[in-house]
Amino acid sequence: MKKVYRLLLLVTVMCFAVTTTFSQGVLKGSVLDAKTNESLIGATIMVIGSSTGTSSGLDGSFSLKVQKTEADIIVSYVGYISKTLTVKIKGEVNLGKIALETNALGLEGVQVISSIAIERQTPVAVSSIKADVIEKKVGNQEFPEILRTTPSVYVTRSGGGFGDSRINVRGFDQRNTAIMINGIPVNDMENGWVYWSNWAGLSDATRDLQVQRGLGASKLAISSVGGTMNIITKTTDAKKGGVFASSVGNDGYLKNALTLSTGRMKGGWAITVAGSRTTGDGYIDQTWTDAWSYFGSITKEFNKKHMLVLTAVGAPQQHGQRSTQETIKKYDSYGKKYNSDWGYLNGNEYTMRKNFYHKPQYALNHYWTISDKSFLATSVYASFGRGGGSGDIGNLAWKDAKDKTNKVYLSSFRNSKDHTLLIDSIYKYNSGGSFTYHFKNALGNDTVITFSNTADSDGKYKAGIIRRASMNEHNWYGFLSTLKHTFNDNLKLVAGVDLRYYKGLHYQKVYGLLGADYYLDINTDKNHPIVKAEADDKIGYDYDSQVYWEGAFAQLEYSKNNLSVFVAGSVSNTSFKRVDRFSYYSDANIKAIAETMTVPITIDKITYNDASDLLARYPGQESPTKSYVGYTVKGGINYNINEYNNIFFNTGYFTRPPTLGNIFVNYKNDLASDIKNEKVFSMELGYGLNWKFISANVNLYSTQWIDKAFQQSWTSPSGLVLIANITGQNALHNGIEIDINAEPVKDFKLSAMASIGDWQWKNDVTARIFDENHNPVSTVNVYANDIRVGDAAQTTFAFGADYKFRFGLGFDATYSYYTNNYAKFDPSARQNENDRGQSAKLDPYGLLDAGISYTYRMEKIGFTFRINANNLLDEVYIADATDVPVLEDGTYSHDIDNAKGWYGFGRTWNASIRIDF
């Protein structure tokens, strides 16, 4: 192996030496944006018909040695129209400033809606990632993982299923980080979550990715406690062409993607379409993937003042999941890839946890250049989500010696060797057979139980345990309009409205009877209190949620010489309503009961004296509408000390409504009486350096969160997934962030990042506990004061290097290090006031990612070959964990070995080819 490495090194050095020896001249110049005059970092400059090339540096400049006396040079940058120059080369030739025009029609309008931050002008902490970096490094990772080296950002793949990753910014999860695609908010309007499997095609369609940490530059009244993630898609290309990419990787990963563009046609039309297909077995057991994605954009330029852009993006997919967290000890026994949510049925692998969803988003944007001073960007959009996730429901009952009924759930029935679910046994029971099960009872004694099923009077078999599907569908409509008006060279106003309507469709249905004829659902519609449910029949619950949002915003910006200042404000009204078809009688049924009512009756523990009393007081299927008014006030100042140095400060205060789950706390139409608006106060101080070959940023931040309302899920000791509704929680997040980029030698780029946080909960609270089927379990006191905020590393470091040889070969590597990472706390396990110990602390870990690429350019076709290796050193580490306190000698131990969680991914790889034409 050492000989192979030496041979590769020798060949590389010889190629580099040959290139240098026969060079005939040197081309110099700089590449910039034709509209903004900003330097384009990483633009590609290549000799057509060869692999000789280089890239622009931090200030947009480049230097390229060429072996010819005359050559055709192509200058390209992702998202821009390439330029071809025929150059006669003798000695040193300075090409000057090469201005590239954007290849995206309507980009200015999207940027106005999206509130893109501008370096050395917008006073916020910001990190930007361009499409070429995403295309190069994302490989077979999840889309959010491209942000691993961004300050204060923590990303994991959670259970490991396709698109099940999550992201934290400054210690705040993605429910509290605003995610926007082309300026349109995509956080779920009920709980704020973002399901990345719904956006699987973003890595192919993204033009720019910008993370604004803290209050950010967004003018909307959105939940940007941690920050704002702006994703700008490629819109419609102005140039005719296309891209084909194919990638293979570990565990059967295969992805093919194609993009085609007509370019600007006669009549002002332009069309861009893209699609991809991804399949694979998954790194974690039974996390297979079958996913499609598509993107389309149609642009019509009517004249210089009016443009219409219609876009559609979607990703129909299904994938196996790992939802149940097991103890770290169990993974040590059964393997890091162990998934406890599947088993065998008739010799075939059968997973109880499966996600299937399709959430297309359609947007029609109108851009109107009213005058030289006024520009109006308006977006009308809609999204229709259809699908859900599966799991088990039901139990098997048996009586002990005291004639007490005991319920046993599926999580208890496991193969003693590999600990997979005994689905064959459940199938046998459901279809009329019997099976014997050996286990230890609560006293630790060996117990043997025989479970047998008998037919009912109709000769049919009732299921004990089945696979159900929890359907979480929605219809979402929105209107977003932003006016940008320039009063003079120094003063600018941005103002607009944000209107949304969301209807969630939530129900549970039979998704697999596992050999039975029906499932007996006793917790269903009041009209049918006991239902023999067959395939696809609704069970458990069936309700709609409605969310109405009306918002307005305005921002005034002043800039003169080296000073830029902004003040912004927004106000919103959010209304919630719930319609329940399972927990309440319909109006028609109540009227029928009232007509025959002769004596007082009791329904759900409430007594109604007579018919008029029943008609007046019965809650009905529709809840009252609950409204919350929120507002945002923020401002900032940036001062450019000179052309290299700048400082900034921003501060803000905002209030926002709780989530729908915190308002209807018992999954019925009962409104919580103690829910308050959440309050957030934040300050940030920053310094920036932008010199010829180095750029750096330093940020200090402090965010105080009061009356936080949120949901937290975990797996109980018995294997049940539980959900806690927590309200009134206070938190304080302080920290420092540093990031540096440098180019000490031409074509050799270095990067470094450090973020150190101090995040703590600041009070004790009460939590309401539910199981995942919406059944209330308990209400508990949670003693969390001074416990560190978990679920994300509070201290992170990253180092990166990127070198590109002049003959098209490039190497890059990044090393990320994570420490001070605490497990999130289990609310039900924090009920002892004397237990103030910190949650289990995860061991520090570091990940080395590396890649090698080769680029060759012909006149109209470019080829790029790429190999990525993630976690190259195969580091073993715990990425996610939930604290499990254990009472030992009268005190509570919070040891990571007792915690429940997931190990992170080991070494993974992918190889790809990309053809641009």
PDB file of C-alpha atoms in Angstrom, residues 188-190 385-386 471-475 501-508 538 540-548 575-584 620-625 660-661 664 667-671 774:
ATOM      1  CA  ASP A 188     -44.062  23.478   9.523  1.00  0.00           C
ATOM      2  CA  MET A 189     -46.752  25.954  10.618  1.00  0.00           C
ATOM      3  CA  GLU A 190     -47.913  23.639  13.412  1.00  0.00           C
ATOM      4  CA  GLY A 385     -48.151  17.517   1.594  1.00  0.00           C
ATOM      5  CA  ARG A 386     -49.384  13.942   1.378  1.00  0.00           C
ATOM      6  CA  MET A 471     -50.840  10.599   8.340  1.00  0.00           C
ATOM      7  CA  ASN A 472     -49.738  14.221   8.603  1.00  0.00           C
ATOM      8  CA  GLU A 473     -50.935  15.923   5.451  1.00  0.00           C
ATOM      9  CA  HIS A 474     -51.538  19.579   4.682  1.00  0.00           C
ATOM     10  CA  ASN A 475     -52.680  22.265   2.268  1.00  0.00           C
ATOM     11  CA  TYR A 501     -53.162  29.792   5.447  1.00  0.00           C
ATOM     12  CA  TYR A 502     -52.407  26.258   6.563  1.00  0.00           C
ATOM     13  CA  LYS A 503     -54.729  23.302   6.989  1.00  0.00           C
ATOM     14  CA  GLY A 504     -53.274  20.147   8.516  1.00  0.00           C
ATOM     15  CA  LEU A 505     -55.024  16.823   7.910  1.00  0.00           C
ATOM     16  CA  HIS A 506     -54.151  14.383  10.690  1.00  0.00           C
ATOM     17  CA  TYR A 507     -55.435  10.854  11.038  1.00  0.00           C
ATOM     18  CA  GLN A 508     -54.281   7.347  11.783  1.00  0.00           C
ATOM     19  CA  LYS A 538     -59.113   5.240  10.082  1.00  0.00           C
ATOM     20  CA  GLY A 540     -57.145   6.340  16.798  1.00  0.00           C
ATOM     21  CA  TYR A 541     -57.740   9.949  15.761  1.00  0.00           C
ATOM     22  CA  ASP A 542     -58.927  12.082  12.892  1.00  0.00           C
ATOM     23  CA  TYR A 543     -58.680  15.871  13.116  1.00  0.00           C
ATOM     24  CA  ASP A 544     -57.786  18.976  11.139  1.00  0.00           C
ATOM     25  CA  SER A 545     -55.730  21.909  12.334  1.00  0.00           C
ATOM     26  CA  GLN A 546     -56.021  25.364  10.851  1.00  0.00           C
ATOM     27  CA  VAL A 547     -53.437  28.124  11.130  1.00  0.00           C
ATOM     28  CA  TYR A 548     -53.977  31.644   9.825  1.00  0.00           C
ATOM     29  CA  SER A 575     -54.748  32.186  14.760  1.00  0.00           C
ATOM     30  CA  PHE A 576     -55.214  28.496  15.582  1.00  0.00           C
ATOM     31  CA  LYS A 577     -58.275  26.298  15.244  1.00  0.00           C
ATOM     32  CA  ARG A 578     -58.901  22.572  15.550  1.00  0.00           C
ATOM     33  CA  VAL A 579     -61.639  20.338  14.078  1.00  0.00           C
ATOM     34  CA  ASP A 580     -61.906  16.877  15.680  1.00  0.00           C
ATOM     35  CA  ARG A 581     -64.011  14.117  14.129  1.00  0.00           C
ATOM     36  CA  PHE A 582     -63.097  11.329  16.595  1.00  0.00           C
ATOM     37  CA  SER A 583     -63.373  12.842  20.055  1.00  0.00           C
ATOM     38  CA  TYR A 584     -66.695  14.643  19.649  1.00  0.00           C
ATOM     39  CA  GLY A 620     -68.747  20.223  19.223  1.00  0.00           C
ATOM     40  CA  GLN A 621     -66.189  19.159  16.638  1.00  0.00           C
ATOM     41  CA  GLU A 622     -64.787  22.656  16.113  1.00  0.00           C
ATOM     42  CA  SER A 623     -62.687  24.386  18.738  1.00  0.00           C
ATOM     43  CA  PRO A 624     -62.759  28.119  19.435  1.00  0.00           C
ATOM     44  CA  THR A 625     -60.189  30.137  17.478  1.00  0.00           C
ATOM     45  CA  LEU A 660     -50.286  24.354  17.969  1.00  0.00           C
ATOM     46  CA  GLY A 661     -49.280  21.318  20.059  1.00  0.00           C
ATOM     47  CA  PHE A 664     -54.163  22.101  22.352  1.00  0.00           C
ATOM     48  CA  TYR A 667     -54.831  16.453  21.546  1.00  0.00           C
ATOM     49  CA  LYS A 668     -58.427  17.557  21.932  1.00  0.00           C
ATOM     50  CA  ASN A 669     -60.176  20.866  21.358  1.00  0.00           C
ATOM     51  CA  ASP A 670     -59.477  22.078  24.900  1.00  0.00           C
ATOM     52  CA  LEU A 671     -57.421  25.273  24.868  1.00  0.00           C
ATOM     53  CA  HIS A 774     -51.700  11.048  21.324  1.00  0.00           C
TER      54      HIS A 774
END
